[in-house]
Amino acid sequence: MDRYLLSCLLLVCMVLAYPSEIAAQRSRVCFAQSGDYTTATSIGFCSHAVYIALNPTSKAFVGILNPANDADDLLGGIRKFANLKKTYPYVDLYMGVLGSISAGNILWLNQQASRKTFIDLLITKMASYPEMSGNWYALFVAELNTALTAKNLKLITALPWDASASGDIYYSSTLSTLPFNVIKTHEEMYSAVATTTTRPISPLFSLAAPFNDETKTIEVVPLLPEEVLLLQEEVPLLQEVVQQLLVVAPLLLEEALLHQTQHRQLRHQPVHHQPRLPRQVQRSLHRLLPAILR
């Protein structure tokens, strides 16, 4: 009896865990500033959410891009964003520090004492938002990463699309040690024409039609015919397996509990109605389990 119960529960766990395993392999990094984000915006689709709200000042202090909206003593935009961790506990929240700023505001980067001042202030700022996972900045990324790691914070980078003009950033030895790095090929940051179109502005390789035409927007790439056939064939089988398990599992659990409370009487009595998986479902499981376990 216990053998069938354990087998059934194991299969339920395997079937239910499989979609989660697949989802865990995909990252959806969402960026937002106070101007294009509200507390009503759903971030449930994101695996990581970055709220770009801070910027370095000319004196190596930590400034706020939009104080009226984001300062805690005013509208509290940063605090509202951090509070979304309660609604979306599975989303990693990051604080974004603006890197596209005037050169006059980062002259202090060549001074070790000023870099330390900024990093210390930034960590103090982050400590007031424990819901956050980390933030990003460049050029002194190694020092910042070391300091953040010591405080159990994470560092990521949002890299500019033009690697040839930003080689010192791209060739930082720290990048490979970070949780992830985002290459911002999706923004038309330097377009002379205002546009809301999102498309790859500097692809890393030649794109097939229709993406080879820069006037085309990003479209959903259809599945290959063999992939469609595989989904059409396997998904119904998996759905049937789940439905059968949901029917059989309660019966097995009920009988196991009865067996536990009356084991002395039932020990020597045959079980007349032993719930078993239908043969078709058993065959489906034998077919699907190798793929699930891969």
Short mmCIF file of C-alpha atoms in Angstrom, two decimals:
data_model
loop_
_atom_site.label_atom_id
_atom_site.label_comp_id
_atom_site.label_asym_id
_atom_site.label_seq_id
_atom_site.Cartn_x
_atom_site.Cartn_y
_atom_site.Cartn_z
CA MET A 1 0.00 0.00 0.00
CA ASP A 2 2.69 2.46 1.03
CA ARG A 3 4.61 1.61 -2.13
CA TYR A 4 1.73 2.75 -4.34
CA LEU A 5 1.17 5.87 -2.25
CA LEU A 6 4.82 6.90 -2.41
CA SER A 7 4.96 6.21 -6.14
CA CYS A 8 1.87 8.30 -6.76
CA LEU A 9 3.05 11.22 -4.65
CA LEU A 10 6.48 11.07 -6.29
CA LEU A 11 4.91 11.28 -9.74
CA VAL A 12 2.73 14.21 -8.66
CA CYS A 13 5.80 16.04 -7.36
CA MET A 14 7.73 15.30 -10.54
CA VAL A 15 4.95 16.46 -12.84
CA LEU A 16 4.28 19.61 -10.84
CA ALA A 17 7.98 20.43 -10.46
CA TYR A 18 8.75 20.07 -14.15
CA PRO A 19 7.16 23.39 -15.30
CA SER A 20 8.92 25.20 -12.45
CA GLU A 21 12.25 23.78 -13.54
CA ILE A 22 11.68 24.98 -17.08
CA ALA A 23 10.57 28.43 -15.89
CA ALA A 24 13.66 28.73 -13.69
CA GLN A 25 15.84 28.53 -16.79
CA ARG A 26 14.40 31.75 -18.21
CA SER A 27 15.14 35.26 -16.94
CA ARG A 28 12.92 38.23 -17.67
CA VAL A 29 14.70 41.39 -16.49
CA CYS A 30 12.38 44.41 -16.25
CA PHE A 31 13.65 48.00 -16.07
CA ALA A 32 11.63 51.01 -14.92
CA GLN A 33 12.00 54.60 -13.79
CA SER A 34 9.50 56.64 -11.84
CA GLY A 35 8.29 58.29 -15.03
CA ASP A 36 7.10 55.06 -16.65
CA TYR A 37 6.11 53.01 -13.64
CA THR A 38 3.33 53.06 -11.05
CA THR A 39 2.45 50.84 -8.11
CA ALA A 40 -0.38 49.46 -10.26
CA THR A 41 2.16 48.01 -12.71
CA SER A 42 2.27 44.24 -12.46
CA ILE A 43 5.77 42.79 -12.24
CA GLY A 44 4.63 39.21 -11.77
CA PHE A 45 5.94 38.29 -15.22
CA CYS A 46 9.46 39.46 -14.30
CA SER A 47 12.14 37.31 -12.74
CA HIS A 48 14.18 40.42 -11.87
CA ALA A 49 12.93 44.02 -11.58
CA VAL A 50 15.26 47.03 -11.63
CA TYR A 51 14.04 50.42 -10.41
CA ILE A 52 16.40 53.10 -11.75
CA ALA A 53 16.08 55.82 -9.14
CA LEU A 54 19.57 56.88 -7.98
CA ASN A 55 22.45 58.80 -9.56
CA PRO A 56 25.93 59.88 -8.43
CA THR A 57 26.44 63.58 -7.75
CA SER A 58 29.53 65.65 -8.52
CA LYS A 59 30.63 65.32 -4.87
CA ALA A 60 30.40 61.51 -4.83
CA PHE A 61 27.10 61.59 -2.99
CA VAL A 62 24.09 59.41 -3.78
CA GLY A 63 21.39 61.49 -5.43
CA ILE A 64 17.80 60.71 -6.42
CA LEU A 65 16.74 61.16 -10.05
CA ASN A 66 13.22 62.28 -9.17
CA PRO A 67 13.17 63.40 -5.51
CA ALA A 68 9.55 64.56 -5.63
CA ASN A 69 8.39 61.10 -6.63
CA ASP A 70 10.96 58.80 -5.03
CA ALA A 71 12.18 60.42 -1.79
CA ASP A 72 10.89 58.63 1.30
CA ASP A 73 9.72 61.90 2.88
CA LEU A 74 7.65 62.81 -0.21
CA LEU A 75 5.78 60.33 -2.46
CA GLY A 76 8.10 57.46 -1.54
CA GLY A 77 8.40 55.82 -4.96
CA ILE A 78 11.40 53.70 -3.98
CA ARG A 79 9.68 52.48 -0.83
CA LYS A 80 6.55 51.58 -2.80
CA PHE A 81 8.66 49.62 -5.26
CA ALA A 82 10.45 47.79 -2.44
CA ASN A 83 7.10 46.89 -0.87
CA LEU A 84 6.19 44.95 -4.02
CA LYS A 85 8.35 42.17 -2.58
CA LYS A 86 5.35 41.29 -0.39
CA THR A 87 3.15 40.77 -3.46
CA TYR A 88 5.83 39.19 -5.64
CA PRO A 89 8.23 37.39 -3.26
CA TYR A 90 9.76 35.40 -6.14
CA VAL A 91 10.91 38.52 -8.04
CA ASP A 92 14.44 39.77 -7.29
CA LEU A 93 14.29 43.54 -6.77
CA TYR A 94 17.26 45.71 -7.70
CA MET A 95 18.00 49.40 -7.25
CA GLY A 96 19.32 51.03 -10.42
CA VAL A 97 22.03 53.72 -10.37
CA LEU A 98 22.05 55.81 -13.54
CA GLY A 99 25.27 55.56 -15.54
CA SER A 100 24.38 57.85 -18.46
CA ILE A 101 25.32 61.09 -16.71
CA SER A 102 27.49 64.11 -17.49
CA ALA A 103 31.24 63.66 -17.17
CA GLY A 104 31.37 66.42 -14.58
CA ASN A 105 29.47 64.29 -12.12
CA ILE A 106 31.99 61.43 -12.16
CA LEU A 107 35.34 63.23 -12.06
CA TRP A 108 35.79 61.81 -8.58
CA LEU A 109 36.06 58.26 -9.94
CA ASN A 110 39.85 58.59 -10.17
CA GLN A 111 40.07 59.26 -6.43
CA GLN A 112 40.04 56.22 -4.17
CA ALA A 113 38.71 58.15 -1.18
CA SER A 114 35.78 59.51 -3.22
CA ARG A 115 34.95 56.08 -4.60
CA LYS A 116 34.87 54.73 -1.06
CA THR A 117 32.64 57.61 0.03
CA PHE A 118 30.14 56.88 -2.71
CA ILE A 119 30.16 53.13 -2.07
CA ASP A 120 29.68 53.60 1.67
CA LEU A 121 26.79 56.00 1.10
CA LEU A 122 25.23 53.66 -1.44
CA ILE A 123 25.38 50.70 0.93
CA THR A 124 23.83 52.83 3.68
CA LYS A 125 21.05 53.78 1.26
CA MET A 126 20.51 50.15 0.29
CA ALA A 127 20.35 49.10 3.94
CA SER A 128 17.14 51.12 4.28
CA TYR A 129 15.51 48.91 1.62
CA PRO A 130 16.18 45.30 2.72
CA GLU A 131 13.75 44.05 0.06
CA MET A 132 16.25 44.97 -2.66
CA SER A 133 18.72 42.44 -4.04
CA GLY A 134 21.35 44.94 -5.21
CA ASN A 135 22.13 47.68 -7.76
CA TRP A 136 24.61 48.43 -10.51
CA TYR A 137 27.27 50.88 -11.61
CA ALA A 138 30.38 50.72 -13.78
CA LEU A 139 34.09 51.56 -13.89
CA PHE A 140 34.66 50.80 -10.22
CA VAL A 141 32.53 47.66 -10.33
CA ALA A 142 35.15 45.48 -8.60
CA GLU A 143 35.30 47.66 -5.48
CA LEU A 144 31.55 48.04 -5.39
CA ASN A 145 30.97 44.31 -5.83
CA THR A 146 33.33 43.50 -2.97
CA ALA A 147 31.65 45.98 -0.65
CA LEU A 148 28.13 44.83 -1.58
CA THR A 149 29.00 41.15 -1.21
CA ALA A 150 30.28 41.83 2.29
CA LYS A 151 26.82 43.20 3.13
CA ASN A 152 24.97 40.28 1.51
CA LEU A 153 23.83 42.40 -1.45
CA LYS A 154 24.01 41.47 -5.13
CA LEU A 155 25.46 43.46 -8.00
CA ILE A 156 24.36 43.26 -11.64
CA THR A 157 25.26 45.40 -14.65
CA ALA A 158 23.21 46.89 -17.45
CA LEU A 159 25.82 47.23 -20.18
CA PRO A 160 25.70 49.77 -23.03
CA TRP A 161 25.11 48.28 -26.45
CA ASP A 162 28.23 49.75 -28.08
CA ALA A 163 31.03 47.52 -26.80
CA SER A 164 33.62 49.16 -29.05
CA ALA A 165 33.14 52.49 -27.25
CA SER A 166 32.91 50.93 -23.80
CA GLY A 167 35.63 48.30 -23.87
CA ASP A 168 36.86 49.14 -20.38
CA ILE A 169 33.41 48.18 -19.06
CA TYR A 170 32.97 45.04 -21.14
CA TYR A 171 36.41 43.66 -20.30
CA SER A 172 36.02 44.02 -16.55
CA SER A 173 37.07 40.72 -14.98
CA THR A 174 34.30 41.12 -12.40
CA LEU A 175 31.45 40.70 -14.90
CA SER A 176 31.81 36.94 -15.14
CA THR A 177 31.41 36.62 -11.36
CA LEU A 178 28.13 38.56 -11.16
CA PRO A 179 24.65 36.95 -11.08
CA PHE A 180 23.96 38.24 -14.59
CA ASN A 181 24.76 41.07 -17.02
CA VAL A 182 22.19 42.70 -19.29
CA ILE A 183 23.32 43.95 -22.70
CA LYS A 184 20.96 46.80 -23.55
CA THR A 185 20.34 46.18 -27.25
CA HIS A 186 16.65 46.97 -26.86
CA GLU A 187 16.78 50.74 -26.41
CA GLU A 188 17.11 53.46 -29.02
CA MET A 189 18.97 55.64 -26.57
CA TYR A 190 20.72 57.68 -29.25
CA SER A 191 17.96 57.89 -31.83
CA ALA A 192 17.35 61.39 -33.20
CA VAL A 193 13.70 60.54 -33.77
CA ALA A 194 11.47 60.02 -30.76
CA THR A 195 9.98 56.54 -30.93
CA THR A 196 8.28 54.00 -28.73
CA THR A 197 9.41 51.12 -30.94
CA THR A 198 11.46 48.41 -29.25
CA ARG A 199 13.84 46.47 -31.46
CA PRO A 200 17.49 45.34 -31.50
CA ILE A 201 19.51 48.45 -32.37
CA SER A 202 22.90 46.75 -32.36
CA PRO A 203 22.46 42.99 -32.77
CA LEU A 204 25.41 40.79 -31.86
CA PHE A 205 25.02 38.75 -35.06
CA SER A 206 23.24 38.91 -38.41
CA LEU A 207 19.50 38.49 -38.02
CA ALA A 208 17.23 36.59 -40.37
CA ALA A 209 14.19 38.23 -41.94
CA PRO A 210 12.16 40.07 -40.81
CA PHE A 211 14.65 41.22 -38.14
CA ASN A 212 17.29 42.20 -40.69
CA ASP A 213 15.12 45.23 -41.47
CA GLU A 214 15.63 47.87 -38.78
CA THR A 215 12.17 49.26 -39.45
CA LYS A 216 10.59 46.02 -38.28
CA THR A 217 9.60 45.59 -34.67
CA ILE A 218 10.37 42.49 -32.67
CA GLU A 219 7.84 39.79 -33.38
CA VAL A 220 7.09 36.43 -31.84
CA VAL A 221 9.21 33.77 -33.55
CA PRO A 222 6.97 30.78 -34.37
CA LEU A 223 7.88 27.29 -33.26
CA LEU A 224 9.34 24.88 -35.78
CA PRO A 225 6.81 22.39 -37.23
CA GLU A 226 8.39 19.47 -35.37
CA GLU A 227 8.23 21.45 -32.11
CA VAL A 228 4.54 22.14 -32.65
CA LEU A 229 3.86 18.45 -33.32
CA LEU A 230 5.78 17.47 -30.19
CA LEU A 231 3.79 19.88 -28.04
CA GLN A 232 0.51 18.78 -29.57
CA GLU A 233 1.36 15.15 -28.86
CA GLU A 234 2.97 15.34 -25.42
CA VAL A 235 1.01 18.08 -23.64
CA PRO A 236 -2.35 16.23 -23.74
CA LEU A 237 -0.63 13.11 -22.38
CA LEU A 238 0.89 15.11 -19.55
CA GLN A 239 -2.46 16.71 -18.78
CA GLU A 240 -4.10 13.29 -18.70
CA VAL A 241 -1.43 11.98 -16.35
CA VAL A 242 -1.96 14.89 -13.96
CA GLN A 243 -5.75 14.40 -14.03
CA GLN A 244 -5.42 10.68 -13.32
CA LEU A 245 -2.96 11.30 -10.50
CA LEU A 246 -5.27 13.85 -8.92
CA VAL A 247 -8.02 11.22 -8.94
CA VAL A 248 -5.93 8.32 -7.68
CA ALA A 249 -3.81 10.16 -5.10
CA PRO A 250 -6.70 10.95 -2.66
CA LEU A 251 -7.83 7.30 -2.83
CA LEU A 252 -4.36 6.06 -2.03
CA LEU A 253 -3.96 8.60 0.76
CA GLU A 254 -7.33 7.67 2.27
CA GLU A 255 -6.50 3.98 2.19
CA ALA A 256 -3.06 4.62 3.68
CA LEU A 257 -4.60 6.52 6.60
CA LEU A 258 -7.12 3.72 7.14
CA HIS A 259 -4.31 1.20 7.02
CA GLN A 260 -2.37 3.22 9.61
CA THR A 261 -5.25 3.47 12.11
CA GLN A 262 -6.45 -0.11 11.71
CA HIS A 263 -3.21 -1.82 10.78
CA ARG A 264 -3.67 -4.64 13.27
CA GLN A 265 -6.94 -5.76 11.65
CA LEU A 266 -5.91 -5.00 8.09
CA ARG A 267 -2.46 -6.52 8.30
CA HIS A 268 -3.73 -10.04 7.53
CA GLN A 269 -6.69 -9.07 5.37
CA PRO A 270 -6.48 -8.75 1.59
CA VAL A 271 -7.12 -5.38 0.00
CA HIS A 272 -10.06 -5.93 -2.33
CA HIS A 273 -9.99 -2.58 -4.17
CA GLN A 274 -6.43 -1.46 -4.61
CA PRO A 275 -6.38 1.81 -6.60
CA ARG A 276 -3.97 1.59 -9.49
CA LEU A 277 -3.05 3.87 -12.35
CA PRO A 278 -4.82 2.95 -15.59
CA ARG A 279 -2.65 1.05 -18.07
CA GLN A 280 -2.81 3.88 -20.60
CA VAL A 281 -1.56 6.36 -18.01
CA GLN A 282 1.21 3.96 -16.98
CA ARG A 283 2.33 3.72 -20.59
CA SER A 284 2.22 7.52 -20.89
CA LEU A 285 4.35 7.89 -17.79
CA HIS A 286 6.94 5.44 -19.09
CA ARG A 287 7.11 7.55 -22.22
CA LEU A 288 7.20 10.97 -20.53
CA LEU A 289 9.36 10.32 -17.47
CA PRO A 290 12.69 10.16 -19.37
CA ALA A 291 11.97 13.61 -20.83
CA ILE A 292 10.88 14.95 -17.43
CA LEU A 293 14.00 13.65 -15.72
CA ARG A 294 16.39 15.13 -18.33
#
